[in-house]
Coordinates of C-alpha atoms in Angstrom, one line a residue:
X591 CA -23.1 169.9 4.2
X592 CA -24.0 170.4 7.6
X593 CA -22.5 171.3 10.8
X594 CA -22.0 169.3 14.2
X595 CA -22.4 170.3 17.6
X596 CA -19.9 168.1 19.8
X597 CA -19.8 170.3 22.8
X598 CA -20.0 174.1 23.7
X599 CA -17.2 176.2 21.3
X600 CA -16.8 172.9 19.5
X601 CA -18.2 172.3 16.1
X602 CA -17.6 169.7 13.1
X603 CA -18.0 170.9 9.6
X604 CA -19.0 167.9 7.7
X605 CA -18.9 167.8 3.2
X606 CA -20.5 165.1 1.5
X607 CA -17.5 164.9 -1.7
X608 CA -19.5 162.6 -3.4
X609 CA -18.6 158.6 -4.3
X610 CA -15.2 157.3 -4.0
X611 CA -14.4 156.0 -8.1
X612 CA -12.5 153.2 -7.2
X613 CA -14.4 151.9 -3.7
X614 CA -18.1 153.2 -5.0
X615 CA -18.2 154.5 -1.3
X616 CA -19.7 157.9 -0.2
X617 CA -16.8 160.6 1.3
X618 CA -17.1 163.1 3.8
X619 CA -14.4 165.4 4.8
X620 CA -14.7 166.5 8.4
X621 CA -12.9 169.8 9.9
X622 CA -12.9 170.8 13.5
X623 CA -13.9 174.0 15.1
X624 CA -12.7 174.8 18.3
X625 CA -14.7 178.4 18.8
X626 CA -17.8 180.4 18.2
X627 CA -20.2 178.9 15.8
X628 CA -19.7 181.6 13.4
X629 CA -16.1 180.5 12.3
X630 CA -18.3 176.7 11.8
X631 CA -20.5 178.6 10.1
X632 CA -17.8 180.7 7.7
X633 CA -15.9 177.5 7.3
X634 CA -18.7 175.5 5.5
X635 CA -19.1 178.7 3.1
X636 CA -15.6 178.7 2.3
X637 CA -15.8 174.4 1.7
X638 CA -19.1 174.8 -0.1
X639 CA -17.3 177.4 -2.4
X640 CA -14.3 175.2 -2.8
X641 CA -16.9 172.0 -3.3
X642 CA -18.4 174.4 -6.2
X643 CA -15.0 175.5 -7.7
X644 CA -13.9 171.6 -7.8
X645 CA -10.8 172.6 -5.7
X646 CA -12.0 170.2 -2.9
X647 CA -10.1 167.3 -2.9
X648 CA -12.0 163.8 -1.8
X649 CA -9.6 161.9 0.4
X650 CA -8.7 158.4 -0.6
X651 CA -6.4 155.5 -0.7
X652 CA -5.7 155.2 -4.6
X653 CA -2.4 154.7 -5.7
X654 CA -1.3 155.8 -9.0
X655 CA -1.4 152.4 -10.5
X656 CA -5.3 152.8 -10.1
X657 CA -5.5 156.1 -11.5
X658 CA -3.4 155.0 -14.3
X659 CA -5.5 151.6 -14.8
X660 CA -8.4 153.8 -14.3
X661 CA -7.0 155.9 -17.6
X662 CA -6.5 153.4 -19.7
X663 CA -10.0 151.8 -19.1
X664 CA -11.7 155.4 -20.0
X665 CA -9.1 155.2 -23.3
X666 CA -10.2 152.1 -24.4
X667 CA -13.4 153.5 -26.4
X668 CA -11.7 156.6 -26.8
X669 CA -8.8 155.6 -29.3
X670 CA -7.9 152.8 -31.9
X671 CA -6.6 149.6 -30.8
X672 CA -3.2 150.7 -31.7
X673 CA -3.0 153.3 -30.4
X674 CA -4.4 151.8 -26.8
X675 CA -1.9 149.3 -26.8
X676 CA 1.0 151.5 -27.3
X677 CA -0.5 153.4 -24.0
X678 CA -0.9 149.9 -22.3
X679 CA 2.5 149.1 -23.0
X680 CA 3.8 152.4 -21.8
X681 CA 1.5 152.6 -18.3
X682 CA 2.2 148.9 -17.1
X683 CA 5.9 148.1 -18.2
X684 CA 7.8 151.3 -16.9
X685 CA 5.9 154.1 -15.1
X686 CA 4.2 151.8 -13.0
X687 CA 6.9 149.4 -11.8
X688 CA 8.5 152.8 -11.0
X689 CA 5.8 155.0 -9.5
X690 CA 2.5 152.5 -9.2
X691 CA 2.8 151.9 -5.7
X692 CA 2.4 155.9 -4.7
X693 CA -0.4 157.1 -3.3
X694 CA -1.4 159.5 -6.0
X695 CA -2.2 162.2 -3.2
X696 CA 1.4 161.9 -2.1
X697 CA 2.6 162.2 -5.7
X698 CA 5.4 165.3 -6.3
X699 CA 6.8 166.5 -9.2
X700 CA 10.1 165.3 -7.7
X701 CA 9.2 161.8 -7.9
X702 CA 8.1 162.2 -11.4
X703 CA 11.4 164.1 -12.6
X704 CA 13.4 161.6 -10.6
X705 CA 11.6 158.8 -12.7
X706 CA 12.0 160.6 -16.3
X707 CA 15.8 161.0 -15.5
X708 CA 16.3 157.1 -14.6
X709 CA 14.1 156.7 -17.8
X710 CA 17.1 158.5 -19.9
X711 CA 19.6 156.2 -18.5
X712 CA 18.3 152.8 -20.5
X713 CA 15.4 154.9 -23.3
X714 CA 15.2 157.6 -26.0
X715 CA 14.4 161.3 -24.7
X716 CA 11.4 160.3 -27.3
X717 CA 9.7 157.7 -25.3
X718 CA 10.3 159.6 -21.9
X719 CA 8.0 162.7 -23.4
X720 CA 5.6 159.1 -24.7
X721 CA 5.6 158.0 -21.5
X722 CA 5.1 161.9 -19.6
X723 CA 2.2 161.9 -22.2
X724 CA 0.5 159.1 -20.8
X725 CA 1.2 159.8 -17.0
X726 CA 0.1 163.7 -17.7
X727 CA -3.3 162.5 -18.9
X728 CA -3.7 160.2 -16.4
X729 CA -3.2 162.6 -13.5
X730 CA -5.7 165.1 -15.7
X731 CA -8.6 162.8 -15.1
X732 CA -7.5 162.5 -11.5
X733 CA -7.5 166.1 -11.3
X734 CA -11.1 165.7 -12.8
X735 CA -12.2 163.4 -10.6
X736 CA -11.6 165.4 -7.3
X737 CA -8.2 163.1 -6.0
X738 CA -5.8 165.9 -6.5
X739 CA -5.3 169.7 -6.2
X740 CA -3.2 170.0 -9.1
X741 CA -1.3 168.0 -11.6
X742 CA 2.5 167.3 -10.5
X743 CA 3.2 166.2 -13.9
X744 CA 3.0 170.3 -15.1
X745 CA 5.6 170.9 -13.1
X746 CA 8.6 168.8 -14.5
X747 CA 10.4 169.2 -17.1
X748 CA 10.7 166.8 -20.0
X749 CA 13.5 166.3 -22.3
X750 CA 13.5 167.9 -25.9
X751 CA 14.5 164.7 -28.5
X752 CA 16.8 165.5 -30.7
X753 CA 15.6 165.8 -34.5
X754 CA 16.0 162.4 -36.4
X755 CA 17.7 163.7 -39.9
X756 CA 15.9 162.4 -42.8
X757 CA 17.3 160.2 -45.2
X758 CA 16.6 160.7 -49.0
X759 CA 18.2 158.6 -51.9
X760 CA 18.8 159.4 -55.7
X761 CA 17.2 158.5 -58.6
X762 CA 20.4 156.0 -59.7
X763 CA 20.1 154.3 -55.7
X764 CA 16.3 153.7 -56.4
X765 CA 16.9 152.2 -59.2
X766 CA 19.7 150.0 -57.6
X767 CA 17.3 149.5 -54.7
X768 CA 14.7 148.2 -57.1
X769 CA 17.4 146.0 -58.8
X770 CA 18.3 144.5 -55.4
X771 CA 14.3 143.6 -54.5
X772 CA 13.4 142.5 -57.6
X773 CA 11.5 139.4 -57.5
X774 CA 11.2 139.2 -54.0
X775 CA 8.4 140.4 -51.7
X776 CA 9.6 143.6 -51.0
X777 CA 9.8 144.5 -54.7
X778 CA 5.9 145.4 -54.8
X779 CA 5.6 147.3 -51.4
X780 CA 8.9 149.1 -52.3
X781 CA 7.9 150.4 -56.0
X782 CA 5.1 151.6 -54.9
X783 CA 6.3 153.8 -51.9
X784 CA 8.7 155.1 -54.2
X785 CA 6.6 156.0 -57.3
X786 CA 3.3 157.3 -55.2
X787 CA 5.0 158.2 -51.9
X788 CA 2.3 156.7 -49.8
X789 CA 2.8 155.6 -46.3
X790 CA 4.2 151.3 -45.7
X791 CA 0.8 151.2 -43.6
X792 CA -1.4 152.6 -46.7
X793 CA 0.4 150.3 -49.3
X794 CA -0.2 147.4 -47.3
X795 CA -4.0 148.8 -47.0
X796 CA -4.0 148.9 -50.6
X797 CA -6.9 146.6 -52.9
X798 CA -7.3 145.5 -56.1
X799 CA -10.9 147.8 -55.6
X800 CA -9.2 150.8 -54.4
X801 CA -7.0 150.7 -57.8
X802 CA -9.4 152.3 -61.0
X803 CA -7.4 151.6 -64.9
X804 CA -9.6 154.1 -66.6
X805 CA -8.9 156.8 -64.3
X806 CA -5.5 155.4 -63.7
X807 CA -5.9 156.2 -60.6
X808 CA -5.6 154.3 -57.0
X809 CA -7.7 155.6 -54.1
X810 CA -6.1 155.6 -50.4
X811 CA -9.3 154.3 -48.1
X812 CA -7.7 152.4 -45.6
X813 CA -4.3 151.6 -43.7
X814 CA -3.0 148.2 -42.5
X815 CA -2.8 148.5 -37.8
X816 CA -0.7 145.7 -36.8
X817 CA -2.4 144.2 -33.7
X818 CA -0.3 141.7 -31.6
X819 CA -3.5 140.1 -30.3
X820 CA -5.5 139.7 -33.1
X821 CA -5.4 136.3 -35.4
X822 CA -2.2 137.8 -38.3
X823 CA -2.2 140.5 -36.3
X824 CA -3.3 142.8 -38.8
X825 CA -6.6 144.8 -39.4
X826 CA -7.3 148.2 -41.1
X827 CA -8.1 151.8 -40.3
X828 CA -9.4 154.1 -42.3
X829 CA -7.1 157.4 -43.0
X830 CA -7.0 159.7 -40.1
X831 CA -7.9 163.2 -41.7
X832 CA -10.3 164.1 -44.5
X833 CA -6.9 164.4 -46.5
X834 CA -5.5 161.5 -45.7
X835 CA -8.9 159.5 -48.5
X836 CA -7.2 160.3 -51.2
X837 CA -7.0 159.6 -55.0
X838 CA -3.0 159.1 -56.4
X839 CA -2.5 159.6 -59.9
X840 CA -0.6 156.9 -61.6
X841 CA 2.3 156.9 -64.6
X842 CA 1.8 154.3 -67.5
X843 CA 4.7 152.2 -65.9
X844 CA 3.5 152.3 -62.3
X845 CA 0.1 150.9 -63.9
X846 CA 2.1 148.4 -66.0
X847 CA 3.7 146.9 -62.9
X848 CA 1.1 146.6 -60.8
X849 CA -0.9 144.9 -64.1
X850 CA 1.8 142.2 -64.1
X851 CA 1.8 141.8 -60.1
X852 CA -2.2 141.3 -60.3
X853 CA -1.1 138.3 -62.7
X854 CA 1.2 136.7 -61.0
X855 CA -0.6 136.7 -57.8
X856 CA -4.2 135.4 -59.8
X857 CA -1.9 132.6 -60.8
X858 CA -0.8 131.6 -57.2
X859 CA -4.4 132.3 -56.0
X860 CA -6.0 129.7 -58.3
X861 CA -3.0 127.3 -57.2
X862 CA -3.9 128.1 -53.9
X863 CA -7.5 127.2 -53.9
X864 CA -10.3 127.4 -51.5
X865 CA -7.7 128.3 -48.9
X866 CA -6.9 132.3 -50.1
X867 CA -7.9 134.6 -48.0
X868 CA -10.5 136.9 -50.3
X869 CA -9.3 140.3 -48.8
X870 CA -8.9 141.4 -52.4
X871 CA -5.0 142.8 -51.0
X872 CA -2.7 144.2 -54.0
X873 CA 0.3 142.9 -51.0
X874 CA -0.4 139.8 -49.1
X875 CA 1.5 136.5 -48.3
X876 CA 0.8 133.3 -49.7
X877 CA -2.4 132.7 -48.9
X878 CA -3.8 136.2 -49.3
X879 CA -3.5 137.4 -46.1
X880 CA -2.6 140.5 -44.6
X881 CA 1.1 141.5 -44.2
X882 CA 2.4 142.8 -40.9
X883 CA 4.5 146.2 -41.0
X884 CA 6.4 145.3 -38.9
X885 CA 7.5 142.3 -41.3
X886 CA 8.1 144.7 -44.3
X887 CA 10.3 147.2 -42.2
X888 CA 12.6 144.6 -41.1
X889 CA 13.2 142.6 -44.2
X890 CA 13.4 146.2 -45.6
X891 CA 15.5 147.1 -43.1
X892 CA 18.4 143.7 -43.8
X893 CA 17.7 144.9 -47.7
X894 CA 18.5 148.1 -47.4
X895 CA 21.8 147.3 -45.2
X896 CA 23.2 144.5 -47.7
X897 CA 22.4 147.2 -50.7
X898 CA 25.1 149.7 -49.2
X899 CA 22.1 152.5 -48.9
X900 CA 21.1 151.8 -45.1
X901 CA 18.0 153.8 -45.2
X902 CA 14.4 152.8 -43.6
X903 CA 10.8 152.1 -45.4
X904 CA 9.8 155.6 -44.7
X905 CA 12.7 157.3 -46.4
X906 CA 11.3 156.3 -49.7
X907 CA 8.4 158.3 -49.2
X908 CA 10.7 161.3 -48.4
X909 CA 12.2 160.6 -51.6
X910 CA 9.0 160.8 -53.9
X911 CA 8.2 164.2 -52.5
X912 CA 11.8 165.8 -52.8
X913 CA 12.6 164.3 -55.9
X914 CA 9.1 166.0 -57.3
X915 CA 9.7 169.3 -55.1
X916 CA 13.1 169.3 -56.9
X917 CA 11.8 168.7 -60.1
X918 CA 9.4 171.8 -59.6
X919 CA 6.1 170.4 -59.5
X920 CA 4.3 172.7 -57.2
X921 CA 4.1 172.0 -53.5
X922 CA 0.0 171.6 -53.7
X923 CA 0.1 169.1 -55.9
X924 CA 2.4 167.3 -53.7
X925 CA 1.3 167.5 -50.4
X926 CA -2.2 166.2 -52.3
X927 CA -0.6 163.3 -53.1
X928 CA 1.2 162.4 -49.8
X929 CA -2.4 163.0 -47.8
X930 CA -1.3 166.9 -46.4
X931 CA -4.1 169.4 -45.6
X932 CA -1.3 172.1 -45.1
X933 CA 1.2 172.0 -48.1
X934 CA 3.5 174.4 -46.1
X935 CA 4.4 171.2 -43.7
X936 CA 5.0 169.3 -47.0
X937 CA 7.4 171.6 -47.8
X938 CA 9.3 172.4 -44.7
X939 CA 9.3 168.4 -44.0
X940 CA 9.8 167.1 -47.7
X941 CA 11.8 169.8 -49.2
X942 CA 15.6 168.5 -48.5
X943 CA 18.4 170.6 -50.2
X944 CA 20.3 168.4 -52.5
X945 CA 24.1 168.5 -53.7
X946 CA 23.2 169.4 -57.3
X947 CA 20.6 172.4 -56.1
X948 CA 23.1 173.6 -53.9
X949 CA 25.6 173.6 -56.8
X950 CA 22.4 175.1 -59.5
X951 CA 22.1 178.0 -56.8
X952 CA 25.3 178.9 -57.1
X953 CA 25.8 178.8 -60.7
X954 CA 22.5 180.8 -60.4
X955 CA 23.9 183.6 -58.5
X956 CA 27.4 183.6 -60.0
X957 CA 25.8 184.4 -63.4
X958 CA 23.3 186.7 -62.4
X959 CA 26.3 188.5 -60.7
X960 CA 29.3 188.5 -62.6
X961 CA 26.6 189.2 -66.2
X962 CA 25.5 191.8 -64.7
X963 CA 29.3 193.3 -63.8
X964 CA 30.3 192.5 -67.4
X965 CA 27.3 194.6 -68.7
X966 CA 28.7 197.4 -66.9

């Protein structure tokens, strides 16, 4: 920092802002004086502060698309692959066809709710608060960087989505359901969602090593990530919490299925030869390969539809917990079992009121009423 005599009651106040991220180039910020060298001299105090504080912002030329490539680059060793090609999908096919081309400096809050409300014309008030996640985060490492004074995405407002209802089936549509599947390769994936509850993503995980007989007893270690670029397109994860590792008890049947399925699928392994995939996978295709979610959920999906029950791959796993919630096993136990470190979120998410409880609570009441006006 230093100041510049140009002539007399002339000064320039020159700040060294440090390197440019995206040119590598130094920046200065030059102010004018046009009095006595005091004023230069109270100016570069008040820039020094502002240089210390981090409210000085370094001029440049970067539009958002920069700042938003920028992100993404600083992501990638920060989050799974997944996870970084959901925000890569987000960043470069809608916000920055929309908004790429502005200088990021020249970026208002107007432009941003302008672009959320378009959004709500064609997507989901879901993926407009995705994709303000994204942009947000972006701009906060701008903000970090020194290339704004202040995020303009704080200052919009972003739609609430509206709460997708759960969908829960009987006991008498499960069985149906595992009528319908039966023999086919949804038969496996769907029994087991439905008699442990775990997640489609940890029941594709799920190997022959992870399963113990004498304990009877399968461990959750890993999750099946679907990957578009990646050979199947499948690799694995492990859980995302401490929680999420998990041992799941198992009932004699559950046991006995999965018995017979380790059978049948030694029998197509030794037909299959030198070409099966040794992934040691309890669900795989034909050559022992990983299966892609996204593959179960839609042939779920058409199964589900032709059944008559029209619910989705997930719904199942609602259904083990309620079905035990309403059979009053106790909400620890649960929430254990689905991979919950708070059992209270188990329960305010899992806990669905049913016909028959509302109809036991009233019977409940009634008789605990009307006995004790007959007593008296």
């Amino acid at each position: 920092m230093s100041i510049i005599k140009k002539a007399r009651q002339h000064y320039v106040v020159r700040v060294d802002v440090g390197k440019d991220p995206f040119t590598g180039n130094r920046v200065r910020i030059d102010r004018t004086v046009r009095g006595p060298r005091l004023e230069a001299e109270a100016l570069e105090a008040e820039l020094k502060s502002q240089r210390n504080r981090g409210q000085l912002v370094m001029p440049s030329k970067a539009t958002l698309k920069d700042v938003l490539e920028d992100w993404l680059a600083a992501k990638y060793v920060k989050v799974g692959p997944r996870t970084h090609e959901r925000y890569t999908s987000l960043v470069r096919a809608s916000i920055v066809p929309a908004l790429g081309a502005v200088r990021v400096q020249d970026l208002q809050p107007e432009h941003i709710q302008k672009f959320y409300a378009e959004s709500l014309k064609t997507v989901s008030a879901t993926t407009v608060r995705h994709r303000h996640v994204a942009l947000k985060s972006a701009l906060k490492r701008a903000l970090g960087r020194k290339l704004i004074s202040s995020n303009p995405a704080d200052y919009v407002e972003v739609p609430k989505p509206s709460r997708k209802e759960i969908r829960t089936i009987t006991a008498a549509e499960a069985r149906m359901l595992l009528d319908h599947v039966k023999g086919s390769s949804l038969e496996v994936p769907v029994r087991l969602a439905l008699d442990t509850g775990m997640r489609l993503s940890e029941v594709l995980g799920l190997r022959w090593s992870d399963i113990d007989d004498e304990r009877r007893c399968l461990m959750v270690r890993q999750a099946a990530l679907e990957l578009s670029s990646k050979g199947t397109g499948v690799t694995f994860k492990e859980p995302k919490s401490a929680s999420g590792t998990r041992a799941i008890d198992l009932d004699d049947r559950t046991l006995s299925f999965l018995r017979a399925h380790r059978k049948t699928q030694n029998e197509t392994r030794l037909l299959v030869g030198q070409a099966w995939a040794k992934n040691d996978l309890v669900i795989c295709n034909e050559v022992g390969e990983p299966v892609r979610p996204s593959t179960v959920s839609r042939h779920f999906g058409r199964a589900s539809k032709r059944s008559g029950l029209g619910c989705r791959f997930h719904d199942l796993r609602h259904t083990n917990a309620t079905m035990a919630l309403a059979a009053g096993e106790h909400v620890d136990d649960v929430a254990q079992r689905l991979g919950h470190s708070d059992s209270s979120f188990t329960y305010r998410v899992y806990s669905h009121p049913t016909r028959d409880g509302n109809r036991r609570v009233a019977t409940t009441v009634a008789n605990e009423i009307h006995g004790i006006a007959e007593a008296l």
